[in-house]
Short mmCIF file of C-alpha atoms in Angstrom, two decimals:
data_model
loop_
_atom_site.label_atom_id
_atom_site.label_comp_id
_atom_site.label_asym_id
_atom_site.label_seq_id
_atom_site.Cartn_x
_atom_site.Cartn_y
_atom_site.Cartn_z
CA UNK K 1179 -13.36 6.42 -13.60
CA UNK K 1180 -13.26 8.12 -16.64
CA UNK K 1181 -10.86 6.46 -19.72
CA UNK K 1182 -7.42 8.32 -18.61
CA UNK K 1183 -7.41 9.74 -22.57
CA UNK K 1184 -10.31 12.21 -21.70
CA UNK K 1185 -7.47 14.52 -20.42
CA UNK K 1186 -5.13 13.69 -23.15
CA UNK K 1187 -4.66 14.24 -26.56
CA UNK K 1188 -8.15 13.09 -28.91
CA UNK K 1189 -7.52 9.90 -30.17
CA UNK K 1190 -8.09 11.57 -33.89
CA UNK K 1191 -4.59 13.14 -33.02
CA UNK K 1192 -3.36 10.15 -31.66
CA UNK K 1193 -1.13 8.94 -35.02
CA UNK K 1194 0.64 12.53 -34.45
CA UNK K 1195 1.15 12.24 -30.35
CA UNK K 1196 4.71 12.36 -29.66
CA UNK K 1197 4.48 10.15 -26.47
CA UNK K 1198 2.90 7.45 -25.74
CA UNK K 1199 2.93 8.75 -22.10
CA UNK K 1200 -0.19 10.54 -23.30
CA UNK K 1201 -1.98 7.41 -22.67
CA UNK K 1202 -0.64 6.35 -19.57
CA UNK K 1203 -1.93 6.85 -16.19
CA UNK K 1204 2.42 7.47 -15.45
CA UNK K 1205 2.55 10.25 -18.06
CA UNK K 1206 5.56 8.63 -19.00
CA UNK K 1207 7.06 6.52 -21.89
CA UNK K 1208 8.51 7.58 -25.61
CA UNK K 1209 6.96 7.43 -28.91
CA UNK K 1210 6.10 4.54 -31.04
CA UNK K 1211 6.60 3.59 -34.75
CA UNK K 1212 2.99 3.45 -35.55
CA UNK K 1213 -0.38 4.50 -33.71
CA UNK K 1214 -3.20 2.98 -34.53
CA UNK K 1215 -6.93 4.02 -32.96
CA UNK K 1216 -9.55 0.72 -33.28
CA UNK K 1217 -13.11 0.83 -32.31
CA UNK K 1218 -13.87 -2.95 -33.50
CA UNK K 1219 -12.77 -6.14 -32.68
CA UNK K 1220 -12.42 -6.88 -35.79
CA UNK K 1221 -10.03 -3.71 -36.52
CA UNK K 1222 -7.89 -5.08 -33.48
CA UNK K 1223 -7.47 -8.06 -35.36
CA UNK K 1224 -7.03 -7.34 -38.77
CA UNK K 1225 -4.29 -4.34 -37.21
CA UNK K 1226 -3.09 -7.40 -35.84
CA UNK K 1227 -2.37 -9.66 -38.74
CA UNK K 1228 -1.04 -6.66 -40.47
CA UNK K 1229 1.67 -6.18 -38.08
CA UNK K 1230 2.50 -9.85 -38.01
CA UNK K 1231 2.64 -9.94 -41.81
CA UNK K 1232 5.14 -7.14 -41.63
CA UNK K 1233 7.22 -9.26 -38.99
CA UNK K 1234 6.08 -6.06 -36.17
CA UNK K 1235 5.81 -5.63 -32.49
CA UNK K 1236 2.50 -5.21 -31.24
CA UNK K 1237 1.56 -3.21 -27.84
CA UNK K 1238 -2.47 -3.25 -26.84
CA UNK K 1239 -2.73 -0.41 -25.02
CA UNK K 1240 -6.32 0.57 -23.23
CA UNK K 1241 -6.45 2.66 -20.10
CA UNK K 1242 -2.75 2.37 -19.75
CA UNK K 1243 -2.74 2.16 -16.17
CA UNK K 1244 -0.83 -0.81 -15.56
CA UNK K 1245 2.60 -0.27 -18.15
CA UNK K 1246 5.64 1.39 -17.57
CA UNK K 1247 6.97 2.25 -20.97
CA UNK K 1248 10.42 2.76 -21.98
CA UNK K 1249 12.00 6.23 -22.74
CA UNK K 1250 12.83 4.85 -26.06
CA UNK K 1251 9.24 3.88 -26.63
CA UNK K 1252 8.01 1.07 -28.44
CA UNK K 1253 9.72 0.14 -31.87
CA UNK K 1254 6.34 -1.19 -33.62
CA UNK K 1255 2.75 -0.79 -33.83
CA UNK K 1256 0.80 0.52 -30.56
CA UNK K 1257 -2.96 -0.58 -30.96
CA UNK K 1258 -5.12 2.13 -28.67
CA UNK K 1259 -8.20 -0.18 -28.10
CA UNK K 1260 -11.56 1.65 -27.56
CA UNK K 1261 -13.87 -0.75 -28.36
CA UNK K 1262 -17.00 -0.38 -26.39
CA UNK K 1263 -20.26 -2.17 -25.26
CA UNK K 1264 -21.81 -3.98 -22.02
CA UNK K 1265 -24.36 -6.52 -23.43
CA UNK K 1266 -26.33 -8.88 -21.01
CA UNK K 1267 -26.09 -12.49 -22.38
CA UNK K 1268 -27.66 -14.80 -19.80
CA UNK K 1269 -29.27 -15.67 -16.39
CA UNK K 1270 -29.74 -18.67 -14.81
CA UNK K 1271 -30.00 -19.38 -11.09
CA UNK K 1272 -25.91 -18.44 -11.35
CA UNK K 1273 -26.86 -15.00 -11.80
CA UNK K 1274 -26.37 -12.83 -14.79
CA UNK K 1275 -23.65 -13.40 -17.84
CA UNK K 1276 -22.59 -9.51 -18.89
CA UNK K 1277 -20.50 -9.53 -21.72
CA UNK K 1278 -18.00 -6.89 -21.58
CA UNK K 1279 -15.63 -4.84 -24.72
CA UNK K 1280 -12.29 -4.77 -23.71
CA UNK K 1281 -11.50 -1.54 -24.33
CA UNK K 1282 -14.89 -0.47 -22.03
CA UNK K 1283 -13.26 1.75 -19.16
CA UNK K 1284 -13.39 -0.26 -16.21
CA UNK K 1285 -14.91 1.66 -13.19
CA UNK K 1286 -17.52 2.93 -15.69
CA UNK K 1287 -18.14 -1.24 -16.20
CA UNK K 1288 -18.14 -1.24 -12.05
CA UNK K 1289 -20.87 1.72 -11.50
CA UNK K 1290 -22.71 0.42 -14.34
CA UNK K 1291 -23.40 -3.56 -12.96
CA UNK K 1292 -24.61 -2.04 -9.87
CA UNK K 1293 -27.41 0.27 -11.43
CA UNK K 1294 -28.55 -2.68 -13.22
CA UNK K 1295 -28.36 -4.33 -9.67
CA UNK K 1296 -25.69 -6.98 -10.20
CA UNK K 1297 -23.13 -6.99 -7.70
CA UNK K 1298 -19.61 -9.10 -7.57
CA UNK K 1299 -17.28 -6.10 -8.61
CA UNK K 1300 -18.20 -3.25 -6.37
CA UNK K 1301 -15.04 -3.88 -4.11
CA UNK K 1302 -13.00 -3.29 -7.36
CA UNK K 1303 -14.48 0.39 -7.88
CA UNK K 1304 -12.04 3.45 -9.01
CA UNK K 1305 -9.04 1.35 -10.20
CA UNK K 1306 -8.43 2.62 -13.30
CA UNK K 1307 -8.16 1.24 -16.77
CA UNK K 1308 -9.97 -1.03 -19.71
CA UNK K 1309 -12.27 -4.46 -18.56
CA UNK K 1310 -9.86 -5.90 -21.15
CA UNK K 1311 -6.74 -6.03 -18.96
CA UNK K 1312 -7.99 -6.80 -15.67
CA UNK K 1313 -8.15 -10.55 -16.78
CA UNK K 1314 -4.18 -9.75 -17.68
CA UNK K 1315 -2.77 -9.30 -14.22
CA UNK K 1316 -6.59 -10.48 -12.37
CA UNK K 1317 -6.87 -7.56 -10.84
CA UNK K 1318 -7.74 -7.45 -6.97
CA UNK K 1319 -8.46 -5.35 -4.48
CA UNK K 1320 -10.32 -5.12 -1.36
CA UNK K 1321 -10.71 -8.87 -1.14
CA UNK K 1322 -12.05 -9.18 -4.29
CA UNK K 1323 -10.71 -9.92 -7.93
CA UNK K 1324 -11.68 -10.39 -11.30
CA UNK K 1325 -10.94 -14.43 -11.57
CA UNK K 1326 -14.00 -14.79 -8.70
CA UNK K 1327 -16.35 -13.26 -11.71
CA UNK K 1328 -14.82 -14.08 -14.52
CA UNK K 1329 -16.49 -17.03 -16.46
CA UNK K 1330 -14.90 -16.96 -20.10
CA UNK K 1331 -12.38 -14.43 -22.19
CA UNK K 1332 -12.69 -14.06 -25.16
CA UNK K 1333 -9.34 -13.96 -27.23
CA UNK K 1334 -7.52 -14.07 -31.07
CA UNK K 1335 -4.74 -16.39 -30.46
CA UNK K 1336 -1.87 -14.64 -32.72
CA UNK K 1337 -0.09 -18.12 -32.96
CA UNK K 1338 -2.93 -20.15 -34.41
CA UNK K 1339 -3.94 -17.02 -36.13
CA UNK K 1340 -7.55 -17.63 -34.56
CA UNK K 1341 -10.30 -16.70 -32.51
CA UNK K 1342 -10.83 -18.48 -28.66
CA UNK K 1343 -12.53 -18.16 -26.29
CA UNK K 1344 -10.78 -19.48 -23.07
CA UNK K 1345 -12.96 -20.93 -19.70
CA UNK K 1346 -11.73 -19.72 -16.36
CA UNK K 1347 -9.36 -23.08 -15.83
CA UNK K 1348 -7.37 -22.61 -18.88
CA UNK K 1349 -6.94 -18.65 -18.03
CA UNK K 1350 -4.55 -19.77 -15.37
CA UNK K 1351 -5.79 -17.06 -12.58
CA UNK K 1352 -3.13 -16.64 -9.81
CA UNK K 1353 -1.87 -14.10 -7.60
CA UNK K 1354 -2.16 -10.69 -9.36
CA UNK K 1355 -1.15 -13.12 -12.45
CA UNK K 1356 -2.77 -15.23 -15.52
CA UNK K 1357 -1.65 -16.68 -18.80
CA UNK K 1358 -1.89 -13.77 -20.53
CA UNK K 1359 0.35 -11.35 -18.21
CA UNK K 1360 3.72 -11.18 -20.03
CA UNK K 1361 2.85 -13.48 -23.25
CA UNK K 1362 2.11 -11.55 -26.65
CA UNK K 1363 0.23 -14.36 -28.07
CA UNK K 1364 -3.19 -13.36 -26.79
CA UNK K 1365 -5.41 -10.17 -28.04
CA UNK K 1366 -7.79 -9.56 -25.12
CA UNK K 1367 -11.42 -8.74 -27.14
CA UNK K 1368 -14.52 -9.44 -24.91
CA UNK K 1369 -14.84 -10.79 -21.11
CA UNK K 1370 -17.68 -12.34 -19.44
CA UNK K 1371 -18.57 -11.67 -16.29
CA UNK K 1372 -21.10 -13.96 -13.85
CA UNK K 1373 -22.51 -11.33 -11.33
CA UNK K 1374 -24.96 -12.35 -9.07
CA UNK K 1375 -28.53 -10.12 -9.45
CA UNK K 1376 -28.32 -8.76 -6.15
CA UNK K 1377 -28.38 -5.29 -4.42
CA UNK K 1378 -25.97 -6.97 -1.88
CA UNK K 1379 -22.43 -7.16 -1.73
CA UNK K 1380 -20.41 -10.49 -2.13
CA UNK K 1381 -19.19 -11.31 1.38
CA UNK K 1382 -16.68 -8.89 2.65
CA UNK K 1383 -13.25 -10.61 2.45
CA UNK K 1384 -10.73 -7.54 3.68
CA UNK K 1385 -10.62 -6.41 7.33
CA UNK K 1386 -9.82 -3.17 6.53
CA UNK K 1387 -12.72 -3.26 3.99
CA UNK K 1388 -15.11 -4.84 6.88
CA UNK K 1389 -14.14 -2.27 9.31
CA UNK K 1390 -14.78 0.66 7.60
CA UNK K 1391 -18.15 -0.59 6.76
CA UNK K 1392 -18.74 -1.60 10.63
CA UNK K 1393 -19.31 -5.46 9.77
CA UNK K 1394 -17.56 -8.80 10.25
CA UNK K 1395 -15.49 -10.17 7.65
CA UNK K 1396 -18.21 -12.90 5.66
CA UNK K 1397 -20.87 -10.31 6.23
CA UNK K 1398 -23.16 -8.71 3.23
CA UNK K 1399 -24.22 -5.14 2.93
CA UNK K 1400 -25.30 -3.25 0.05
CA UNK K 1401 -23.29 -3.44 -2.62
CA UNK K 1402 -23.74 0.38 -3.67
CA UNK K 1403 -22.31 1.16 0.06
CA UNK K 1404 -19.43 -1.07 -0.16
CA UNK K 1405 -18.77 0.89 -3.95
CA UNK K 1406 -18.90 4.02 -2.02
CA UNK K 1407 -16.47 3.09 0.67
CA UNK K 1408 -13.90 1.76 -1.50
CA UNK K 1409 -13.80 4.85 -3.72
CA UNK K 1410 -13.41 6.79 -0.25
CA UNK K 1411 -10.11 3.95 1.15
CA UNK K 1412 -8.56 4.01 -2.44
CA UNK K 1413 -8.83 8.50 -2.67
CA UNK K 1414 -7.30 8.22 0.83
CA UNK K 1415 -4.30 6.52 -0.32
CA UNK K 1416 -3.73 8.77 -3.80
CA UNK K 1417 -5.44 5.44 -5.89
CA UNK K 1418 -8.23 6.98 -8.11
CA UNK K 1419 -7.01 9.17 -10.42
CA UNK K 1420 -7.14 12.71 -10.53
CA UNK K 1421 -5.39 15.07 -12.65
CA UNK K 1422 -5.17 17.79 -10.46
CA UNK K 1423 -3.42 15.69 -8.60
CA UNK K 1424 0.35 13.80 -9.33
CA UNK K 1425 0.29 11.79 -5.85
CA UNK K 1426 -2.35 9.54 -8.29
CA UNK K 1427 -0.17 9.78 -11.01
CA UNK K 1428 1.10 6.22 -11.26
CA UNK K 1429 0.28 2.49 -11.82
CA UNK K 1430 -1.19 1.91 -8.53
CA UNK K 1431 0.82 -0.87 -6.59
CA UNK K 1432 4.39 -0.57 -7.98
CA UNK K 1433 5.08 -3.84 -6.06
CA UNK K 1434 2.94 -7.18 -5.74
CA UNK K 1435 2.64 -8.44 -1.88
CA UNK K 1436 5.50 -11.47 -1.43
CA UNK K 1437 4.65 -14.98 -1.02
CA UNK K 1438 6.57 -16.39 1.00
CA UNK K 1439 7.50 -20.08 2.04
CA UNK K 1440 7.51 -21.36 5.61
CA UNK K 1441 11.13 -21.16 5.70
CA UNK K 1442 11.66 -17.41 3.83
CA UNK K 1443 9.16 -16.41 6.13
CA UNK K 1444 11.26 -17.73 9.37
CA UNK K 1445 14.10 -15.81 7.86
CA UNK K 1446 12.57 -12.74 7.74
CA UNK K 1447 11.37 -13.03 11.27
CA UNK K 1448 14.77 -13.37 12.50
CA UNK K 1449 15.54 -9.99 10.59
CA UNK K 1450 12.81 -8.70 12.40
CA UNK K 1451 14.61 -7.76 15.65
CA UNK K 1452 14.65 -4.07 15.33
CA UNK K 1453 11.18 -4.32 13.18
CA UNK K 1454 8.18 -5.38 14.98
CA UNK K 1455 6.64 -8.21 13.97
CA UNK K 1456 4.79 -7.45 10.20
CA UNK K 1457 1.07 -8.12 9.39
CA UNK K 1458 1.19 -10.88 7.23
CA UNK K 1459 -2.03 -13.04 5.92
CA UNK K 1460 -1.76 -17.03 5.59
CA UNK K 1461 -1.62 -17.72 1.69
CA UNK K 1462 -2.10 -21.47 -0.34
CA UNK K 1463 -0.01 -24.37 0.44
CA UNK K 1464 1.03 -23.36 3.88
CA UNK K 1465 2.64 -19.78 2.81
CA UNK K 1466 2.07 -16.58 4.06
CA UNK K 1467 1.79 -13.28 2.30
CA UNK K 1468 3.01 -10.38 3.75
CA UNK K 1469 2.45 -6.82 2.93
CA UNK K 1470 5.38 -5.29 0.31
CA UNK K 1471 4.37 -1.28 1.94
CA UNK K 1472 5.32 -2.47 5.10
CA UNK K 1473 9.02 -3.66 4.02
CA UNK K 1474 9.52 -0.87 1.94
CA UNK K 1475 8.82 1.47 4.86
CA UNK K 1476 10.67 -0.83 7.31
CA UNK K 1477 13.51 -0.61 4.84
CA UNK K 1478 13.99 3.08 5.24
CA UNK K 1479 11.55 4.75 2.56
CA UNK K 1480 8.86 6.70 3.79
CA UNK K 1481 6.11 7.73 1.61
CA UNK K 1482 7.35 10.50 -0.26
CA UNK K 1483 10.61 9.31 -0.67
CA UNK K 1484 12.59 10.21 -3.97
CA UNK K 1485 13.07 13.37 -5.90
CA UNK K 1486 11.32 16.42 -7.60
CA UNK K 1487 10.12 14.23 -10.34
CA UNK K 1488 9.42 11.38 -9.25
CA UNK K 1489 8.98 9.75 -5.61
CA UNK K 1490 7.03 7.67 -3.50
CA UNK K 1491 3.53 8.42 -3.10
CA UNK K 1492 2.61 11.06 0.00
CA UNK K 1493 -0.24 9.09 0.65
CA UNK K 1494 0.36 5.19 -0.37
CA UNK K 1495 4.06 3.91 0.32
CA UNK K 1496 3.92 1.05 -2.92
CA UNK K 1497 2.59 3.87 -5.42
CA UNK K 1498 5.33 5.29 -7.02
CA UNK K 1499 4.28 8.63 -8.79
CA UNK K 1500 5.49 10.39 -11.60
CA UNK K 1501 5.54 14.28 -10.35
CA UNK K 1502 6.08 15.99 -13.89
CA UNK K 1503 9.44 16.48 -15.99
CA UNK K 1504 10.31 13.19 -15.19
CA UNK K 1505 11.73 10.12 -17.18
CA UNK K 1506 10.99 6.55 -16.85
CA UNK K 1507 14.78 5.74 -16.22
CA UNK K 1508 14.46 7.51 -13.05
CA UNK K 1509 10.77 5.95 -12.24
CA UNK K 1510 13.02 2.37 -12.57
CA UNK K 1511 15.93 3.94 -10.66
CA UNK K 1512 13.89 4.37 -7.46
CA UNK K 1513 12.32 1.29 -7.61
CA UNK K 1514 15.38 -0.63 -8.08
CA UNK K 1515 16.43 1.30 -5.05
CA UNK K 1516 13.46 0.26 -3.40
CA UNK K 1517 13.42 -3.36 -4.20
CA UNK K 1518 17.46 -3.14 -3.44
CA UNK K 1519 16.82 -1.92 0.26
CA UNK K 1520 14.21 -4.49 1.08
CA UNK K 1521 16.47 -7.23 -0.30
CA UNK K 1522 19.54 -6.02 1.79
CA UNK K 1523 17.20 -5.53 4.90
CA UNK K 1524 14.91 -8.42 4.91
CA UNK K 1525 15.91 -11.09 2.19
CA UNK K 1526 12.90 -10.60 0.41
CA UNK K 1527 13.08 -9.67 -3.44
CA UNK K 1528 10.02 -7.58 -4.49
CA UNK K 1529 8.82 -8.05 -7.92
CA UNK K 1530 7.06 -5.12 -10.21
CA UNK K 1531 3.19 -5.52 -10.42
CA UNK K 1532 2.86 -3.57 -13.88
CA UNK K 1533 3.83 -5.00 -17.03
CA UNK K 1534 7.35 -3.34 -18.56
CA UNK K 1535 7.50 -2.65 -22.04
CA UNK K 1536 10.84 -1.72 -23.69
CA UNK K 1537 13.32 -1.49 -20.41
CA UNK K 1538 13.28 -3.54 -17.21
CA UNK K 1539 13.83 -4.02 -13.49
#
């Protein structure tokens, strides 16, 4: 997946753009005070301090593809981050250490491991944005995410005003979550990734995943088929990006999946009259996880629900897509519609997968 700025404006232009919706895989969100293009990690940094120095906001943004800005914009200094480079680091019967830019597009990182015949992140092909933020949320997908990869990240820590570089335990993976999801104190600079040096796939964790592919879930195949297939699942459902296209014009997954407790889940069940029962997945600690699409279309909104501007996906019920002339107020309208109506109906409060900058929920 190309870096969604190749159909934008040139990031030489970028300290004249008048919305920073020109960097967003939404196409949504107002200006900021200052743009600032960096191509170093050391420029990140020192762009950084400066803003700190001048008591500033900072926003990182990359690929964009997981922020919902604010019509307002953002009142302080917007770092674009296009720092760039894949460097191989170390193998040892582990497999192989890549080192990874955070600002290196993401899917490009993906198709690039597997021509070098390391596999680990093929069922995380065609989502879009930077290596740099999928330690932010860990993104997933397919049975896979990044925290079953990632080994280190490397990080300038704004409060001690120094450079870390953080192991996998004190990252503090979790569902679609990690220290650094909603904190500003951590810049994002490098990632390392241990992939094994294999043309197979890891084992196949997602049914859906395993039965397009014809295998049993724990099987192997290769890892450049299981690439293939995702790309095919995720263009099915209006989730790689296409700009001919404003079905993929969006965040991806508006909504994480709910977690629910033995006893919110019992609830639910006895909601469930009229329903059928839901698919649902057994989660940590004796919880269960159940899928967020299906209450949203149990709840009355089918996929293309909304308006002119801005509705739910035709072709994935928890994307919801930005159709052109729209606003972010009315992006945040639906889904507080959304989440409203699968509260009311089911008890179950969904909560917004990308991060919110400027407005909320």
């Amino acid at each position: 997946m190309p870096d969604v700025s190749a159909d934008h404006p040139t990031d030489a232009s970028a300290a004249h753009a008048s919305s920073l919706g020109a960097y967003t895989t939404l196409r949504l969100g107002g200006p900021a005070s200052t743009l600032t293009v960096v191509s170093e990690p050391d420029e990140a940094v020192s762009t950084v301090r400066g803003a700190a120095r001048k008591g500033q906001p900072v926003l990182v943004l990359a690929g964009g593809s997981n922020v919902v800005i604010s019509d307002d914009g953002f009142p302080g200094t917007v770092l674009l981050l296009r720092t760039r480079g894949v460097r191989l680091i170390d193998r040892d019967d582990r497999g192989a250490l890549v080192r990874v830019a955070a600002g290196e597009p993401w899917d490009d990182l993906v198709a690039d491991t597997l021509e070098r015949g390391m596999s680990g992140l093929e069922a995380l092909s065609g989502i879009p944005g930077s290596a740099g933020a999928t330690p932010i949320q860990n993104v997933g997908a397919y049975g896979q995410e990044v925290a079953h990869t990632i080994e280190a990240v490397h990080v300038y820590d704004r409060h001690e005003d120094e450079m870390r570089v953080l192991s996998l335990p004190e990252c503090g993976f979790a569902y679609r979550s990690s220290i650094f999801k909603h904190s500003d104190r951590w810049l994002v600079l490098d990632v390392d990734f241990r992939l094994a040096e294999s043309a197979e796939s890891a084992p196949i964790r997602y049914a859906e995943l395993a039965r397009h592919l014809g295998v049993e879930v724990g099987e192997r195949v290769s890892a450049a088929r299981v690439r293939e297939t995702v790309l095919k699942l995720r263009a099915g459902k209006g989730m790689v990006l296409d700009p001919e296209d404003p079905d993929t014009r969006s965040v991806g997954s508006f909504f994480t999946n709910p977690v629910l407790s033995a006893a919110e889940w019992a609830r639910v069940q006895d909601r469930l009259v009229d329903a059928g029962e839901p698919p649902s997945w057994p989660a940590p600690n004796g919880t269960v996880k159940v899928p967020a699409a299906w209450l949203i279309e149990k709840a009355g909104f089918a996929k293309g629900y909304g308006g002119s501007t801005v509705a739910i996906s035709s072709k994935h019920t928890l994307a919801l897509t930005h159709r052109g002339g729209g606003t972010t107020t009315a992006l945040l309208e639906l889904a507080r519609e959304i989440r409203d109506g699968v509260r009311d109906r089911f008890g179950v409060v969904l909560h917004p997968e990308p991060v919110l900058i400027n407005c909320s929920l």
